[in-house]
PDB file of C-alpha atoms in Angstrom:
ATOM      1  CA  MET A 839      36.241  15.029  36.289  1.00 75.00           C
ATOM      2  CA  ARG A 840      34.167  12.311  37.852  1.00 88.00           C
ATOM      3  CA  TYR A 841      30.588  12.163  38.922  1.00 92.00           C
ATOM      4  CA  ASP A 842      28.157   9.541  40.107  1.00 94.00           C
ATOM      5  CA  ARG A 843      24.499   8.623  39.532  1.00 93.00           C
ATOM      6  CA  VAL A 844      23.256  11.084  42.150  1.00 94.00           C
ATOM      7  CA  ASP A 845      25.364  13.929  40.640  1.00 95.00           C
ATOM      8  CA  ALA A 846      23.861  13.038  37.221  1.00 95.00           C
ATOM      9  CA  ARG A 847      20.378  13.297  38.673  1.00 95.00           C
ATOM     10  CA  ILE A 848      21.241  16.710  40.235  1.00 96.00           C
ATOM     11  CA  LEU A 849      22.554  17.918  36.902  1.00 96.00           C
ATOM     12  CA  GLU A 850      19.371  16.842  35.135  1.00 95.00           C
ATOM     13  CA  ILE A 851      17.277  18.612  37.784  1.00 95.00           C
ATOM     14  CA  VAL A 852      19.157  21.950  37.678  1.00 95.00           C
ATOM     15  CA  GLN A 853      19.162  21.976  33.874  1.00 94.00           C
ATOM     16  CA  LYS A 854      15.397  21.873  33.865  1.00 92.00           C
ATOM     17  CA  ASN A 855      14.891  24.383  36.679  1.00 92.00           C
ATOM     18  CA  ASN A 856      17.689  25.891  38.698  1.00 90.00           C
ATOM     19  CA  ARG A 857      15.269  27.933  40.847  1.00 92.00           C
ATOM     20  CA  LEU A 858      13.939  24.993  42.828  1.00 94.00           C
ATOM     21  CA  THR A 859      14.370  25.205  46.565  1.00 92.00           C
ATOM     22  CA  SER A 860      16.958  23.031  48.265  1.00 89.00           C
ATOM     23  CA  ASP A 861      14.152  20.971  49.789  1.00 93.00           C
ATOM     24  CA  VAL A 862      12.465  20.250  46.478  1.00 96.00           C
ATOM     25  CA  MET A 863      15.750  19.586  44.693  1.00 95.00           C
ATOM     26  CA  SER A 864      16.962  17.251  47.450  1.00 94.00           C
ATOM     27  CA  GLU A 865      13.668  15.377  47.414  1.00 95.00           C
ATOM     28  CA  LEU A 866      13.908  14.801  43.648  1.00 96.00           C
ATOM     29  CA  ALA A 867      17.559  13.709  44.004  1.00 95.00           C
ATOM     30  CA  GLY A 868      16.864  11.483  47.004  1.00 94.00           C
ATOM     31  CA  LEU A 869      19.202  13.365  49.337  1.00 95.00           C
ATOM     32  CA  SER A 870      19.072  15.564  52.362  1.00 95.00           C
ATOM     33  CA  ALA A 871      19.050  19.318  51.570  1.00 94.00           C
ATOM     34  CA  THR A 872      22.555  19.692  53.063  1.00 95.00           C
ATOM     35  CA  ALA A 873      23.993  16.851  51.019  1.00 95.00           C
ATOM     36  CA  CYS A 874      22.339  18.199  47.863  1.00 95.00           C
ATOM     37  CA  GLN A 875      23.811  21.693  48.470  1.00 95.00           C
ATOM     38  CA  ARG A 876      27.217  20.202  49.180  1.00 95.00           C
ATOM     39  CA  ARG A 877      27.091  18.245  45.841  1.00 95.00           C
ATOM     40  CA  LEU A 878      25.881  21.321  43.928  1.00 95.00           C
ATOM     41  CA  LYS A 879      28.706  23.375  45.313  1.00 95.00           C
ATOM     42  CA  ARG A 880      31.248  20.670  44.210  1.00 95.00           C
ATOM     43  CA  LEU A 881      29.621  20.371  40.764  1.00 96.00           C
ATOM     44  CA  ARG A 882      30.028  24.155  40.309  1.00 96.00           C
ATOM     45  CA  SER A 883      33.633  24.283  41.588  1.00 96.00           C
ATOM     46  CA  ASP A 884      34.602  21.263  39.446  1.00 95.00           C
ATOM     47  CA  GLY A 885      33.215  22.949  36.299  1.00 95.00           C
ATOM     48  CA  PHE A 886      30.272  20.667  35.684  1.00 96.00           C
ATOM     49  CA  ILE A 887      27.936  23.660  36.094  1.00 96.00           C
ATOM     50  CA  GLU A 888      29.400  26.621  34.166  1.00 94.00           C
ATOM     51  CA  ALA A 889      26.670  29.170  34.909  1.00 92.00           C
ATOM     52  CA  ASP A 890      23.133  29.606  36.207  1.00 90.00           C
ATOM     53  CA  VAL A 891      21.210  31.553  33.586  1.00 89.00           C
ATOM     54  CA  SER A 892      17.714  32.539  32.552  1.00 89.00           C
ATOM     55  CA  ILE A 893      16.661  32.353  28.947  1.00 90.00           C
ATOM     56  CA  VAL A 894      15.206  35.775  27.992  1.00 92.00           C
ATOM     57  CA  SER A 895      12.891  36.213  25.064  1.00 93.00           C
ATOM     58  CA  PRO A 896      14.612  38.469  22.448  1.00 95.00           C
ATOM     59  CA  ARG A 897      11.225  39.653  21.266  1.00 94.00           C
ATOM     60  CA  ALA A 898      10.079  40.673  24.775  1.00 96.00           C
ATOM     61  CA  VAL A 899      13.117  42.861  25.220  1.00 96.00           C
ATOM     62  CA  GLY A 900      12.858  44.585  21.880  1.00 97.00           C
ATOM     63  CA  ARG A 901      15.337  42.456  19.860  1.00 97.00           C
ATOM     64  CA  PRO A 902      12.989  40.445  17.630  1.00 97.00           C
ATOM     65  CA  ILE A 903      15.410  40.083  14.710  1.00 97.00           C
ATOM     66  CA  GLN A 904      17.593  36.986  15.197  1.00 98.00           C
ATOM     67  CA  MET A 905      20.308  35.754  12.797  1.00 98.00           C
ATOM     68  CA  LEU A 906      22.748  32.922  12.473  1.00 98.00           C
ATOM     69  CA  VAL A 907      25.910  34.210  10.801  1.00 98.00           C
ATOM     70  CA  LEU A 908      28.580  32.059   9.249  1.00 98.00           C
ATOM     71  CA  VAL A 909      31.947  33.792   9.321  1.00 98.00           C
ATOM     72  CA  THR A 910      34.993  32.804   7.309  1.00 98.00           C
ATOM     73  CA  MET A 911      38.335  34.293   8.277  1.00 97.00           C
ATOM     74  CA  GLU A 912      40.929  35.427   5.713  1.00 95.00           C
ATOM     75  CA  ARG A 913      43.578  33.259   7.392  1.00 92.00           C
ATOM     76  CA  GLU A 914      43.539  30.832  10.291  1.00 88.00           C
ATOM     77  CA  ARG A 915      46.325  32.041  12.456  1.00 94.00           C
ATOM     78  CA  SER A 916      46.122  31.727  16.239  1.00 96.00           C
ATOM     79  CA  ASP A 917      46.483  35.469  16.846  1.00 96.00           C
ATOM     80  CA  ILE A 918      43.674  36.301  14.375  1.00 96.00           C
ATOM     81  CA  ILE A 919      41.373  33.599  15.827  1.00 97.00           C
ATOM     82  CA  ASP A 920      42.128  34.728  19.394  1.00 97.00           C
ATOM     83  CA  ARG A 921      41.443  38.383  18.499  1.00 97.00           C
ATOM     84  CA  PHE A 922      38.124  37.456  16.811  1.00 98.00           C
ATOM     85  CA  LYS A 923      37.098  35.371  19.825  1.00 98.00           C
ATOM     86  CA  LYS A 924      37.743  38.406  22.011  1.00 98.00           C
ATOM     87  CA  ASP A 925      35.625  40.565  19.707  1.00 98.00           C
ATOM     88  CA  ILE A 926      32.778  37.997  19.897  1.00 98.00           C
ATOM     89  CA  LYS A 927      32.904  38.001  23.703  1.00 98.00           C
ATOM     90  CA  SER A 928      32.833  41.787  23.923  1.00 97.00           C
ATOM     91  CA  SER A 929      29.873  42.263  21.538  1.00 97.00           C
ATOM     92  CA  ALA A 930      26.416  42.637  23.169  1.00 96.00           C
ATOM     93  CA  GLU A 931      24.749  41.788  19.828  1.00 97.00           C
ATOM     94  CA  VAL A 932      26.391  38.356  19.655  1.00 98.00           C
ATOM     95  CA  VAL A 933      24.450  36.100  21.984  1.00 96.00           C
ATOM     96  CA  ASN A 934      26.402  32.909  21.206  1.00 97.00           C
ATOM     97  CA  GLY A 935      29.558  32.304  19.262  1.00 98.00           C
ATOM     98  CA  PHE A 936      31.136  29.037  18.174  1.00 98.00           C
ATOM     99  CA  TYR A 937      34.546  28.315  16.597  1.00 98.00           C
ATOM    100  CA  VAL A 938      33.746  25.460  14.200  1.00 98.00           C
ATOM    101  CA  THR A 939      35.065  23.145  11.529  1.00 97.00           C
ATOM    102  CA  GLY A 940      33.685  22.999   8.060  1.00 95.00           C
ATOM    103  CA  ASP A 941      32.915  25.679   5.444  1.00 94.00           C
ATOM    104  CA  ALA A 942      32.868  28.541   7.990  1.00 97.00           C
ATOM    105  CA  ASP A 943      35.262  29.256  10.864  1.00 98.00           C
ATOM    106  CA  PHE A 944      32.650  30.715  13.231  1.00 98.00           C
ATOM    107  CA  ILE A 945      28.886  30.541  13.690  1.00 98.00           C
ATOM    108  CA  LEU A 946      27.349  33.481  15.588  1.00 98.00           C
ATOM    109  CA  TYR A 947      23.841  33.885  16.953  1.00 98.00           C
ATOM    110  CA  VAL A 948      23.100  37.621  16.755  1.00 98.00           C
ATOM    111  CA  THR A 949      20.021  39.641  17.783  1.00 97.00           C
ATOM    112  CA  ALA A 950      18.927  43.121  16.604  1.00 98.00           C
ATOM    113  CA  ARG A 951      16.060  45.563  17.104  1.00 98.00           C
ATOM    114  CA  THR A 952      15.712  46.166  13.349  1.00 97.00           C
ATOM    115  CA  MET A 953      17.325  45.140  10.108  1.00 97.00           C
ATOM    116  CA  GLU A 954      18.819  48.659   9.944  1.00 98.00           C
ATOM    117  CA  ASP A 955      20.480  48.033  13.349  1.00 97.00           C
ATOM    118  CA  TYR A 956      21.834  44.700  12.003  1.00 98.00           C
ATOM    119  CA  GLU A 957      23.192  46.444   8.932  1.00 98.00           C
ATOM    120  CA  GLN A 958      25.026  48.930  11.224  1.00 98.00           C
ATOM    121  CA  PHE A 959      26.351  46.026  13.269  1.00 98.00           C
ATOM    122  CA  THR A 960      27.666  44.285  10.120  1.00 98.00           C
ATOM    123  CA  ARG A 961      29.495  47.426   9.039  1.00 97.00           C
ATOM    124  CA  ARG A 962      31.092  47.847  12.439  1.00 97.00           C
ATOM    125  CA  PHE A 963      31.751  44.188  13.284  1.00 98.00           C
ATOM    126  CA  PHE A 964      32.457  42.512   9.936  1.00 98.00           C
ATOM    127  CA  TYR A 965      33.320  45.055   7.224  1.00 97.00           C
ATOM    128  CA  LYS A 966      35.805  46.943   9.323  1.00 96.00           C
ATOM    129  CA  ASN A 967      37.678  43.777  10.261  1.00 97.00           C
ATOM    130  CA  PRO A 968      40.308  43.016   7.620  1.00 97.00           C
ATOM    131  CA  ASP A 969      40.724  39.454   8.955  1.00 97.00           C
ATOM    132  CA  ILE A 970      37.213  38.494   7.854  1.00 97.00           C
ATOM    133  CA  LYS A 971      37.059  37.046   4.333  1.00 97.00           C
ATOM    134  CA  CYS A 972      33.226  36.785   4.189  1.00 97.00           C
ATOM    135  CA  PHE A 973      30.131  36.257   6.233  1.00 98.00           C
ATOM    136  CA  LYS A 974      26.688  34.835   5.404  1.00 98.00           C
ATOM    137  CA  THR A 975      23.556  35.742   7.314  1.00 98.00           C
ATOM    138  CA  MET A 976      20.573  33.462   7.812  1.00 98.00           C
ATOM    139  CA  VAL A 977      17.561  35.197   9.371  1.00 98.00           C
ATOM    140  CA  VAL A 978      15.757  33.096  11.998  1.00 97.00           C
ATOM    141  CA  LEU A 979      12.041  32.732  11.158  1.00 97.00           C
ATOM    142  CA  ASP A 980      11.085  30.862  14.371  1.00 95.00           C
ATOM    143  CA  ARG A 981      13.089  29.870  17.359  1.00 93.00           C
ATOM    144  CA  VAL A 982      11.830  26.366  17.781  1.00 94.00           C
ATOM    145  CA  LYS A 983      13.860  25.400  20.842  1.00 92.00           C
ATOM    146  CA  ALA A 984      15.991  27.550  23.182  1.00 90.00           C
ATOM    147  CA  GLY A 985      18.086  26.141  25.982  1.00 89.00           C
ATOM    148  CA  PHE A 986      21.416  24.919  27.173  1.00 89.00           C
ATOM    149  CA  ALA A 987      20.473  21.517  28.572  1.00 90.00           C
ATOM    150  CA  VAL A 988      23.000  18.785  27.814  1.00 92.00           C
ATOM    151  CA  PRO A 989      22.082  15.103  28.059  1.00 93.00           C
ATOM    152  CA  VAL A 990      23.780  13.753  31.174  1.00 93.00           C
ATOM    153  CA  GLU A 991      24.920  10.123  31.007  1.00 89.00           C
ATOM    154  CA  THR A 992      24.505   8.158  34.219  1.00 85.00           C
ATOM    155  CA  PRO A 993      27.789   6.482  35.082  1.00 83.00           C
ATOM    156  CA  ALA A 994      27.647   2.695  34.707  1.00 75.00           C
ATOM    157  CA  CYS A 995      29.515   2.125  37.956  1.00 63.00           C
ATOM    158  CA  ASP A 996      28.453   3.517  41.344  1.00 53.00           C
ATOM    159  CA  SER A 997      31.879   3.021  42.855  1.00 48.00           C
ATOM    160  CA  LEU A 998      32.471   6.750  42.318  1.00 47.00           C
ATOM    161  CA  SER A 999      29.708   7.719  44.746  1.00 46.00           C
ATOM    162  CA  ASN A1000      32.222   7.694  47.619  1.00 46.00           C
ATOM    163  CA  LEU A1001      34.042  10.704  46.190  1.00 45.00           C
TER     164      LEU A1001
END
């Protein structure tokens, strides 16, 4: 997938605020509104932009308990890993899930209303799954930064701008 300097600027802009009007976004990117919308559409269809989301405060919606959970599987077989990935995707309590290297196989970001709710979740999600060897929970004391912004490198060569 290729992108140019203008695409990089658009990606920076939408990561900071994807609710800007076409006029404002195009002005910041140095394009016409039509050209900016055309590029945004291409960036979405090419997979540069995976989703347009809002970051919701867990506390504001009654889920003030946040945990990072390290999960180690009993065995690393593709069917077991795929099944657990499916479980992660279907769980409302799991906000983010990562398949990782290192001491654990997965890291999950989980929210709950209370510690009692989290305990019920652990019984249902972890203890009943025979493929899970162990899990370790770290309770989040303060969410210092929340976001999905990725640093966007500006291509060194502008020859791609004709794409």
